[in-house]
Short mmCIF file of C-alpha atoms in Angstrom, two decimals:
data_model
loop_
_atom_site.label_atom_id
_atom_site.label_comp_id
_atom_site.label_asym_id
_atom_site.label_seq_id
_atom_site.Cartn_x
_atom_site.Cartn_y
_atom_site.Cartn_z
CA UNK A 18 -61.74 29.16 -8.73
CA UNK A 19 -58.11 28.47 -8.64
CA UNK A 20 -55.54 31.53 -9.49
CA UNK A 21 -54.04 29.13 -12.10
CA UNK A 22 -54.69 26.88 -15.09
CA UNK A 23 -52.12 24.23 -16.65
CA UNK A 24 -51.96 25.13 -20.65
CA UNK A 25 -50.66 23.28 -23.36
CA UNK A 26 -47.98 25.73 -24.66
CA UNK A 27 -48.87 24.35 -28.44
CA UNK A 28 -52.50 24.08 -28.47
CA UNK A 29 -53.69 26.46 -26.17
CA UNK A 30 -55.87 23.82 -24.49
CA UNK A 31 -56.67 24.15 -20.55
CA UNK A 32 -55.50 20.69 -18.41
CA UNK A 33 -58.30 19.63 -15.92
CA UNK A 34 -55.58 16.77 -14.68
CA UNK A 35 -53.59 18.34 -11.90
CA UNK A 36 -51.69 15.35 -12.61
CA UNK A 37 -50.82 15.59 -16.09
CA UNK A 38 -47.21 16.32 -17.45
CA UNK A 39 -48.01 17.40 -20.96
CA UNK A 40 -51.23 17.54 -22.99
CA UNK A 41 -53.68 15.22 -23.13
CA UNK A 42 -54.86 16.79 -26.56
CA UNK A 43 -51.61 17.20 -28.47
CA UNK A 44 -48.67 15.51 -25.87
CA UNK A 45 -47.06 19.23 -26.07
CA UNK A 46 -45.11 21.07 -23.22
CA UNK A 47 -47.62 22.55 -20.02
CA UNK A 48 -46.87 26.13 -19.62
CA UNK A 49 -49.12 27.93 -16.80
CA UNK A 50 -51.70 30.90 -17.11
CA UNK A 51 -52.54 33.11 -13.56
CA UNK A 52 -54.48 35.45 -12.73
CA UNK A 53 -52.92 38.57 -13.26
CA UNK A 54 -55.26 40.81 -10.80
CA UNK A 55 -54.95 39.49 -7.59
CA UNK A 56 -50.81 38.59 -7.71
CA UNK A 57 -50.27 40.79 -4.30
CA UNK A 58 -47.10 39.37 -2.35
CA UNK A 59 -48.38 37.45 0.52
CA UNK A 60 -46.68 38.54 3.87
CA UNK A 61 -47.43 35.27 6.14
CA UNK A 62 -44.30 34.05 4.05
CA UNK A 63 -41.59 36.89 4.43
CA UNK A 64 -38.32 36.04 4.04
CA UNK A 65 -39.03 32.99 1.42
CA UNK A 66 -40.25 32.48 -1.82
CA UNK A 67 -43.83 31.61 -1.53
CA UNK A 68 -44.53 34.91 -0.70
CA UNK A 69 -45.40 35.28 -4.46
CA UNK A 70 -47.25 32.11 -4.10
CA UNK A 71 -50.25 33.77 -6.44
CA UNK A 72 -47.73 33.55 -9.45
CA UNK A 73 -46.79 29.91 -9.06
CA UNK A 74 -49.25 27.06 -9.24
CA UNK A 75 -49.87 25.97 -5.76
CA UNK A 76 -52.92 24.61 -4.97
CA UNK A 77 -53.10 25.31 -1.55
CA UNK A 78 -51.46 28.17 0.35
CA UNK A 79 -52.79 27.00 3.94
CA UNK A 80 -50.96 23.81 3.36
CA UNK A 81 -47.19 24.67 2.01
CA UNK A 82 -44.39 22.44 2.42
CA UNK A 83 -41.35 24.47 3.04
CA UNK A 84 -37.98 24.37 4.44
CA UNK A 85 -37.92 28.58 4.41
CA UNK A 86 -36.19 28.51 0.60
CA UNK A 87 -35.33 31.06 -1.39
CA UNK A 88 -35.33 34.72 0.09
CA UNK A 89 -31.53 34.85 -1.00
CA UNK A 90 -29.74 38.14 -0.68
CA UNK A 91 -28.21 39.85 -3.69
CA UNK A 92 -24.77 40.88 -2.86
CA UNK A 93 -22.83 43.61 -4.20
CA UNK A 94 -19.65 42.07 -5.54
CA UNK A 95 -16.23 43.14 -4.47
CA UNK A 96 -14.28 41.90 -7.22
CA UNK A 97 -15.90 44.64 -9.48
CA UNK A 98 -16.00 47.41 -7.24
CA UNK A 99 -17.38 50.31 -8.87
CA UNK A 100 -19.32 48.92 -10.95
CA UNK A 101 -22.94 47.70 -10.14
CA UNK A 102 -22.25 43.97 -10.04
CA UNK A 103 -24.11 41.79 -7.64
CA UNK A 104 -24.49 37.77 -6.65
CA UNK A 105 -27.67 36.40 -6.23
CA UNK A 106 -26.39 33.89 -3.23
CA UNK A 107 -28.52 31.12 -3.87
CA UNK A 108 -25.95 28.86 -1.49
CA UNK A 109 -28.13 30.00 1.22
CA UNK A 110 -31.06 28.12 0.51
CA UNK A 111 -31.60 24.87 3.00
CA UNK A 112 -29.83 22.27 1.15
CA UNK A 113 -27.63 24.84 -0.33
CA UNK A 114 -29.02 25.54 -4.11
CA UNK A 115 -31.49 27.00 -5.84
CA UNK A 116 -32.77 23.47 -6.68
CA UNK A 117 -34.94 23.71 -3.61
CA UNK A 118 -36.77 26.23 -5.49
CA UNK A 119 -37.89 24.00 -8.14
CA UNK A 120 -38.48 20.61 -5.63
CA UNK A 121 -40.47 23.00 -3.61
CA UNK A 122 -42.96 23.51 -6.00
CA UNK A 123 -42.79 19.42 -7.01
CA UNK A 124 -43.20 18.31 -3.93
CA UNK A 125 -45.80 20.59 -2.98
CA UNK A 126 -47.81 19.47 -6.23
CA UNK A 127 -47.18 15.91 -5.68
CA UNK A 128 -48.75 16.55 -2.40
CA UNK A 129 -51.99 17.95 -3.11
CA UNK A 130 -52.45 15.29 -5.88
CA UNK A 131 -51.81 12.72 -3.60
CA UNK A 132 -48.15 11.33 -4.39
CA UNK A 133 -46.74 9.09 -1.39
CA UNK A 134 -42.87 8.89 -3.04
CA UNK A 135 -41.21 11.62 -5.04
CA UNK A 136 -38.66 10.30 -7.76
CA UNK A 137 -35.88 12.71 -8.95
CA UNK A 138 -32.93 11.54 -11.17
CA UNK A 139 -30.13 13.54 -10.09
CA UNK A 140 -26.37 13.21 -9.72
CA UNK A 141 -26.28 16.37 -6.82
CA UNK A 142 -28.06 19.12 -6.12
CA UNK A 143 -32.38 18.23 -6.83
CA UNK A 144 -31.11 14.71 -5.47
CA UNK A 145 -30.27 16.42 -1.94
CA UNK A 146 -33.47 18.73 -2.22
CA UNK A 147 -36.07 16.20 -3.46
CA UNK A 148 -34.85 14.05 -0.22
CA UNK A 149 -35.13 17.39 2.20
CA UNK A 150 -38.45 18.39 1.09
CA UNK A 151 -40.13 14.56 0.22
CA UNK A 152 -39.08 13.98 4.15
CA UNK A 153 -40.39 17.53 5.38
CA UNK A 154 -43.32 16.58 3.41
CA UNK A 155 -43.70 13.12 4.97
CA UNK A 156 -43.05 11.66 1.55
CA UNK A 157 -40.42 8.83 0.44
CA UNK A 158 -37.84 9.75 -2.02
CA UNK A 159 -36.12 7.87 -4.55
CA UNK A 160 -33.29 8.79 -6.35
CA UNK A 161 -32.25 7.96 -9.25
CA UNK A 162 -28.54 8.21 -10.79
CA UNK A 163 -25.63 7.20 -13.16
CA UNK A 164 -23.08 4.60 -12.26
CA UNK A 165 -19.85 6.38 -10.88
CA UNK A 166 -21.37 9.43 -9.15
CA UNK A 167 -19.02 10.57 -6.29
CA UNK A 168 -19.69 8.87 -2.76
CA UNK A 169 -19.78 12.30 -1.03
CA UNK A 170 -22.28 13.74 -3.40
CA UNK A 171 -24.54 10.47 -2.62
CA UNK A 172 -24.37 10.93 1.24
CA UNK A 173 -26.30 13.62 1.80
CA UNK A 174 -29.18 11.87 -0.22
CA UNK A 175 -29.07 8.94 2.12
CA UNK A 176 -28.70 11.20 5.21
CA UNK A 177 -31.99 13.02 4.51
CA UNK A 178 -33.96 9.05 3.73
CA UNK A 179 -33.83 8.88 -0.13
CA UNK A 180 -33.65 5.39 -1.91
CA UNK A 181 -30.76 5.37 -4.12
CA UNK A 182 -30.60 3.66 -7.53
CA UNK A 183 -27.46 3.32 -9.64
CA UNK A 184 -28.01 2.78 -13.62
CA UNK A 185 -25.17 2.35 -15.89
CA UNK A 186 -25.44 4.41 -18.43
CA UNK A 187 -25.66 8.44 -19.47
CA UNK A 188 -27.44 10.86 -17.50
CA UNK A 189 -29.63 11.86 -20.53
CA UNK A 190 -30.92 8.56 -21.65
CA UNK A 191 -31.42 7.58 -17.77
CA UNK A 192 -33.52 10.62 -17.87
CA UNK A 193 -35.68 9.46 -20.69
CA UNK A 194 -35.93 5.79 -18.65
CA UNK A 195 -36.94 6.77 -15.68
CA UNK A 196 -39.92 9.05 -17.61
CA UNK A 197 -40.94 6.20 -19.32
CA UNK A 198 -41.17 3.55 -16.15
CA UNK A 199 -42.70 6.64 -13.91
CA UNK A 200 -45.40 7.26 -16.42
CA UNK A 201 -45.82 3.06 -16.65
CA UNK A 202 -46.18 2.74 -12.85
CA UNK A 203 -48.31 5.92 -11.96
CA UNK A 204 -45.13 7.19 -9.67
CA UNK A 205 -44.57 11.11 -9.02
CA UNK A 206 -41.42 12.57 -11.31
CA UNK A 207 -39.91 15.94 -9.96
CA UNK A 208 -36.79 15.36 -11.74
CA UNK A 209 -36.09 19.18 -12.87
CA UNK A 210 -36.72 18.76 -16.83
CA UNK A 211 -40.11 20.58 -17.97
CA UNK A 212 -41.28 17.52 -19.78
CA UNK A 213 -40.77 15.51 -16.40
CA UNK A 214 -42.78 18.01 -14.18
CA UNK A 215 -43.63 21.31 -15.97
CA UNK A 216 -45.07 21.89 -12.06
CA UNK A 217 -41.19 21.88 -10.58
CA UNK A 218 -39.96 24.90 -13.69
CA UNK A 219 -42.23 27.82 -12.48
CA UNK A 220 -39.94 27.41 -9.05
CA UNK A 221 -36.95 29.73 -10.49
CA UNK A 222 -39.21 32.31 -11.63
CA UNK A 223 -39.12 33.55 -7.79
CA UNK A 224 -34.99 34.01 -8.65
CA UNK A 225 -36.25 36.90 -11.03
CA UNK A 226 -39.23 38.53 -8.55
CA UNK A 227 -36.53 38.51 -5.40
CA UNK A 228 -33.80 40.41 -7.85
CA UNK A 229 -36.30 42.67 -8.84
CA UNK A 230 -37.32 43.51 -5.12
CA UNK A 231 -34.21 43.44 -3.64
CA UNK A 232 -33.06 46.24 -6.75
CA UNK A 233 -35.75 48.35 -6.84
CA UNK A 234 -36.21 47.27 -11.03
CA UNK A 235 -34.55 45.04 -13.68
CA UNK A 236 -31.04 44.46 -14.00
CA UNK A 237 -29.61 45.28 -17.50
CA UNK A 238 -27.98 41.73 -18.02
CA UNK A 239 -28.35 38.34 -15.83
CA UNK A 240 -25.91 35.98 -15.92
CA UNK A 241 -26.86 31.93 -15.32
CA UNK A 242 -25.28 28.56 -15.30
CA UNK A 243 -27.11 26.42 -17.92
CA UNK A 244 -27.69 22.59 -17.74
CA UNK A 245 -30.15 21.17 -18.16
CA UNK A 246 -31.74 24.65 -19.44
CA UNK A 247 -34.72 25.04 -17.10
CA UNK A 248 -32.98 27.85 -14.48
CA UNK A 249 -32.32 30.15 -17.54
CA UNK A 250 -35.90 29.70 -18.96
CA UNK A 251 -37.74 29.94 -15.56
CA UNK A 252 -35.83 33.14 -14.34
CA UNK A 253 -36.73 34.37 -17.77
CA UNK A 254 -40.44 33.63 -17.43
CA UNK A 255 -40.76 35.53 -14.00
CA UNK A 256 -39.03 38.50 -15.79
CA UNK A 257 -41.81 38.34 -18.43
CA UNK A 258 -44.59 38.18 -15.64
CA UNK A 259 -43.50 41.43 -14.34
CA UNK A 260 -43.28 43.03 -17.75
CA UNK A 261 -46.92 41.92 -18.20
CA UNK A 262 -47.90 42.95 -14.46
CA UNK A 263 -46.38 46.13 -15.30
CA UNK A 264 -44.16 46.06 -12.50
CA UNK A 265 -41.05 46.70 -14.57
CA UNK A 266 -40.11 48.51 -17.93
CA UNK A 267 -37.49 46.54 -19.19
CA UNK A 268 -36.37 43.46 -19.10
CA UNK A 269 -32.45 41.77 -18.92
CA UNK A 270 -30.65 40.41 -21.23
CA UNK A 271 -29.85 36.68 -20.40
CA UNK A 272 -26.31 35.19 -20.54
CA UNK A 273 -26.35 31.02 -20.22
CA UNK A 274 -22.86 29.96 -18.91
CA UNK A 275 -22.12 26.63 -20.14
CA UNK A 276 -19.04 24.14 -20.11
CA UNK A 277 -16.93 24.43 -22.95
CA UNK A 278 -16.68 20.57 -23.17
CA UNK A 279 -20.59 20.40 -23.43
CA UNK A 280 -21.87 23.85 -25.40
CA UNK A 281 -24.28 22.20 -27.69
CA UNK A 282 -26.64 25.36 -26.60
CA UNK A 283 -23.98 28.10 -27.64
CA UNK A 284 -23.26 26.33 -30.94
CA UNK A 285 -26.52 26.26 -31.72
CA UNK A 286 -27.15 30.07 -30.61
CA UNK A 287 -24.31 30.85 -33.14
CA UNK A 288 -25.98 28.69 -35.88
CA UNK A 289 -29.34 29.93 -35.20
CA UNK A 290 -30.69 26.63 -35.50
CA UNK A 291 -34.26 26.57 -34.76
CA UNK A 292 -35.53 22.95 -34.28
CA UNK A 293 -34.18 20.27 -31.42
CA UNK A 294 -33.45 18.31 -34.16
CA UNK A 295 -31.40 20.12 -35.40
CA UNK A 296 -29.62 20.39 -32.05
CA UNK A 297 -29.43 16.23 -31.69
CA UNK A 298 -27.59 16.44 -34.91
CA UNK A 299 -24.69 18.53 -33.87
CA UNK A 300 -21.83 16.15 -32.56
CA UNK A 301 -22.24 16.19 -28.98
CA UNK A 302 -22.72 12.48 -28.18
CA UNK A 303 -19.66 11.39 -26.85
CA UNK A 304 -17.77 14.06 -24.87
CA UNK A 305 -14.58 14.05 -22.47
CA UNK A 306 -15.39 14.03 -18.68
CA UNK A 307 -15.70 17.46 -17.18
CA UNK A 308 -15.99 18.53 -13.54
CA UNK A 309 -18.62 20.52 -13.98
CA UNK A 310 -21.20 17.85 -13.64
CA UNK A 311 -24.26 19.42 -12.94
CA UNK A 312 -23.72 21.53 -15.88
CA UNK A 313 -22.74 18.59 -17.92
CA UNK A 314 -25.45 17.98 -20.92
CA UNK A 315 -24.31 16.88 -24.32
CA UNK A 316 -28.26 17.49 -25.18
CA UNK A 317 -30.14 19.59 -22.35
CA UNK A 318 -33.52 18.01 -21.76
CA UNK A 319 -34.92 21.94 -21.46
CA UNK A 320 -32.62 23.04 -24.04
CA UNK A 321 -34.94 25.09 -26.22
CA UNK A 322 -36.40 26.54 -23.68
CA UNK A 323 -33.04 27.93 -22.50
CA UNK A 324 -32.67 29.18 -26.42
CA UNK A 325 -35.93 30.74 -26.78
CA UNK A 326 -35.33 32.55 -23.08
CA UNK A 327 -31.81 33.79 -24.65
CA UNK A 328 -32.80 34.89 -28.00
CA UNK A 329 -35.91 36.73 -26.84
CA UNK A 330 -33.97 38.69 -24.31
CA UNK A 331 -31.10 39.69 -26.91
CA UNK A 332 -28.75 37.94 -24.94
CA UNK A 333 -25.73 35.13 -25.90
CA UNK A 334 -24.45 32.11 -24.64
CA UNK A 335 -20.49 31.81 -23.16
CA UNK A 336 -18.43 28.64 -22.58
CA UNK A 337 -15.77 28.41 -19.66
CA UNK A 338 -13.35 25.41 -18.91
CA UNK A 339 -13.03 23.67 -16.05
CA UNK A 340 -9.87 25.51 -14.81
CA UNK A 341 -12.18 28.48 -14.74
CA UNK A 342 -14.48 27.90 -13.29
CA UNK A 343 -12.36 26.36 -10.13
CA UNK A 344 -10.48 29.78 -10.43
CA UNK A 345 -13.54 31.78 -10.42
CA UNK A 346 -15.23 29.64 -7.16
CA UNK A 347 -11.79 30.28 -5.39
CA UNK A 348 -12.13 33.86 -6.11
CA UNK A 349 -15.44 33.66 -4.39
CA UNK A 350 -14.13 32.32 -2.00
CA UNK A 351 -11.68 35.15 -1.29
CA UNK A 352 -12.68 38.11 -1.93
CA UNK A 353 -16.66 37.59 -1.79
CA UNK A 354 -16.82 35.67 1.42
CA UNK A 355 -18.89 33.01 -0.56
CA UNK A 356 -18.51 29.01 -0.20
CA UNK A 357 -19.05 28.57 -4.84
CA UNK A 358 -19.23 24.78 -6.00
CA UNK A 359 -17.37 24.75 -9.45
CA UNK A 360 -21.31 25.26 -11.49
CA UNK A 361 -21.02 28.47 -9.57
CA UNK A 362 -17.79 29.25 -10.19
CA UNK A 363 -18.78 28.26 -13.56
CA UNK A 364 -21.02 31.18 -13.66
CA UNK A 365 -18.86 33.80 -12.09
CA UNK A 366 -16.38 32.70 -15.10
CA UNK A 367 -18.49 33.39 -17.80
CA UNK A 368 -19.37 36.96 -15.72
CA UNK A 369 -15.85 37.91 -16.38
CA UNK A 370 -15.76 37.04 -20.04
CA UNK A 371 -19.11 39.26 -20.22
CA UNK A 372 -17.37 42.18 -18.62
CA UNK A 373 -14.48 41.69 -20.70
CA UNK A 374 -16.08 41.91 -24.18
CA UNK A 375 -17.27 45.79 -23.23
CA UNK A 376 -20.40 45.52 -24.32
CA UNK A 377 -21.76 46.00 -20.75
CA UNK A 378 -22.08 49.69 -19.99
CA UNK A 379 -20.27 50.74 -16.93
CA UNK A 380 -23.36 51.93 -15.42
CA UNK A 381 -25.62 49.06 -15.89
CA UNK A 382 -26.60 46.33 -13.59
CA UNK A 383 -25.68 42.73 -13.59
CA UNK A 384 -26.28 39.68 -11.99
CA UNK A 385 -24.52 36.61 -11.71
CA UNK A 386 -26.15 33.31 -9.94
CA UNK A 387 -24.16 31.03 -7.86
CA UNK A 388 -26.40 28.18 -7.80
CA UNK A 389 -24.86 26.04 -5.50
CA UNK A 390 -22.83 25.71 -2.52
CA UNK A 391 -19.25 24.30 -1.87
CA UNK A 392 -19.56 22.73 1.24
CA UNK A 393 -21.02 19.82 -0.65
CA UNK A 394 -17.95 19.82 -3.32
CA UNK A 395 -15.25 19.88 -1.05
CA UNK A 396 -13.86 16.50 -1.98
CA UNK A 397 -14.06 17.87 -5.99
CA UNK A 398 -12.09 21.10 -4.73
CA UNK A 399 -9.56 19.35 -2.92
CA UNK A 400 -8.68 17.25 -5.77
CA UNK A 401 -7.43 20.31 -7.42
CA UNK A 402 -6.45 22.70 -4.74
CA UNK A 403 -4.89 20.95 -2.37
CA UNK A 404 -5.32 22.36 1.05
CA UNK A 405 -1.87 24.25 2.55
CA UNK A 406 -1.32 24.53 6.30
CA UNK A 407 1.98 25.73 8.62
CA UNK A 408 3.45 23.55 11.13
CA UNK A 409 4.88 24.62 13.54
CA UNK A 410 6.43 24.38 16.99
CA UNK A 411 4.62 26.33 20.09
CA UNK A 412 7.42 29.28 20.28
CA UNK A 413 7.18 30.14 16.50
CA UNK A 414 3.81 31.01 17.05
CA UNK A 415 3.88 34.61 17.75
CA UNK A 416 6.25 35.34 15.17
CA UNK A 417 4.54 33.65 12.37
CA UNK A 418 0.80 35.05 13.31
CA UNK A 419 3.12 38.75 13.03
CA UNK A 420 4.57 37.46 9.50
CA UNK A 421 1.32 36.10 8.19
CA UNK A 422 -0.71 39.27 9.06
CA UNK A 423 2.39 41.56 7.33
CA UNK A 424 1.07 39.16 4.21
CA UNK A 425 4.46 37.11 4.19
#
């Protein structure tokens, strides 16, 4: 018997196809259902998350697919020292986000129902993991994106062997598309959307289990970049398994971080609007460009389950701008030691509004995600901090090493 069942989260009704997306009863959302008494960490995969392969729906531990992600460390943050802040450094993961999280668990499904090509559509980050794993996993990958998405961001894609495919048009509808013609041809989706592979959203639950090991218990507040809405929800959902497991006694209240240009999620937190309908409604259809682009949604495909992971936690949704979060990654940068892409930077923004509305007691734990690396944004960076050297001749060297280390 498998330590897992795929449930319709509306009709309660247990999926026998490993290869279904949503119900075949009712066409609702899959959620998952495990068994709760054997959920032991497994130590043949220390250092990485499928060591808590019993609490995500893998069919086949003997036969993982992994490029050694997660296992992240948690770092205490110097920019609020004395205070217990900390960074979950997802930037270490192999392609350099926690997006490998997710594609690991895709990928691994697609394998073990017996998918030959793994489609994503992605403008960064699952792009550049869907190609990593699909090739690790001897799969093809094709990626799918929206006309005008940076050269540099592409490369990496085509480096790893993905198939890349340009439509004009905006990222959500493309998303909708690309459902449609995957379902019509019988292709494997892992694009990072619950409706387009409930399978790939368990992956960030592991975010939740590592904090939770690496602190001993549950922070007090967590603090996530929200886009498309699945991170927030999944890191929520592995909180609520340890609640259940009994393994902690509280559980954090969630912060989603999300551009101010695109904040259909916190306007509808502050409305309290309850249906996606509702949501579509609100005025968010045509928006100025921003440069956070993977955060970016004028409708988030997993947007209410971002909302429901918020409100059930008691937590509240901030917007940053652009200029902040390129501050904020800088900081990182400085006085964390850490390489932040502006989504991160995004997040470590919205971390200082928290702390400045002093409703976080001194005392209590946070955590703030950085989601993605900046090596892969350095042509987005450069654009708006241009890089500064010195020039100068072979005898001014001594004196200007002596100046620069007096800080001058």
């Amino acid at each position: 018997m498998s330590h897992y069942q795929a449930v319709c989260a509306l009709c309660a009704r247990v999926q026998d196809d490993l290869a279904a997306s949503s119900c075949s009863s009712c066409a609702g959302p899959l959620s998952f259902r495990y068994d709760y008494g054997d959920v032991g960490r497994d130590d043949r995969f220390s250092g990485n998350m499928w060591r808590y392969w019993r609490l995500l729906p893998l069919a086949d531990p003997e036969r993982i697919t992994t490029l050694g992600e997660g296992g992240t460390p948690l770092l205490r943050s110097r920019a609020h020292a004395g205070r217990p802040v900390y960074l979950k450094d997802e930037t270490r993961n192999p392609t350099g986000s926690h997006k490998d999280r997710s594609l690991a668990v895709a990928i691994n499904h697609g394998r073990a129902i017996g998918a030959g090509v793994s489609v994503v559509v992605s403008t960064g980050s699952a792009g550049i993991s869907n190609a990593a794993l699909a090739a690790r996993a001897g799969m093809r990958s094709i990626v799918v994106m929206t006309e005008g998405t940076p050269l540099p961001r592409l490369y990496p894609m085509y480096a790893l062997g993905a198939q890349l495919v340009e439509v004009r048009g905006e990222i959500d509808p493309v998303v909708e598309q690309v459902m449609s013609a995957c379902r019509e041809q019988g292709l494997y989706l892992s694009t990072t959307a619950r409706r387009s592979n409930p399978y790939q959203s368990e992956g960030n639950k592991t975010i939740a289990y590592e904090m939770v090991e690496d602190l001993g218990r549950a922070p007090e507040w967590v603090v996530v970049p929200v886009g498309g809405g699945g991170t927030i929800a999944g890191i929520w959902r592995g909180f609520c398994d340890l609640k259940e497991l009994g393994e902690i006694s509280s559980v954090p209240r969630m912060i989603g971080v999300v551009p101010h240009t695109h904040n259909a999620l916190e306007v509808a937190f502050e409305r309290d609007l309850r249906d996606w309908e509702e949501v579509l409604a609100l005025p968010f259809d045509e928006l100025p460009p921003s440069i956070l682009v993977k955060l970016a949604h004028a409708y988030p495909p997993d947007g209410m389950d971002a909302l429901e992971a918020v409100r059930a936690s008691a937590g509240f949704f901030v917007s940053v701008t652009d200029g902040e979060a390129l501050s904020a990654a800088r900081q990182a940068g400085h006085c964390e030691g850490v390489y932040a892409e502006p989504s991160a930077g995004a997040c470590l923004a919205g971390l200082n509004k928290l702390l400045a509305l002093e409703v976080v007691d001194p005392h209590a734990a946070v955590v703030a995600l950085l989601s993605g690396s900046g090596f892969r944004e350095t042509f987005l960076a450069m654009e708006h901090y241009p890089l500064q050297k010195k020039s100068i001749d072979p005898d001014e060297l001594a004196a200007t090493l002596a100046a620069l280390a007096r800080g001058e």
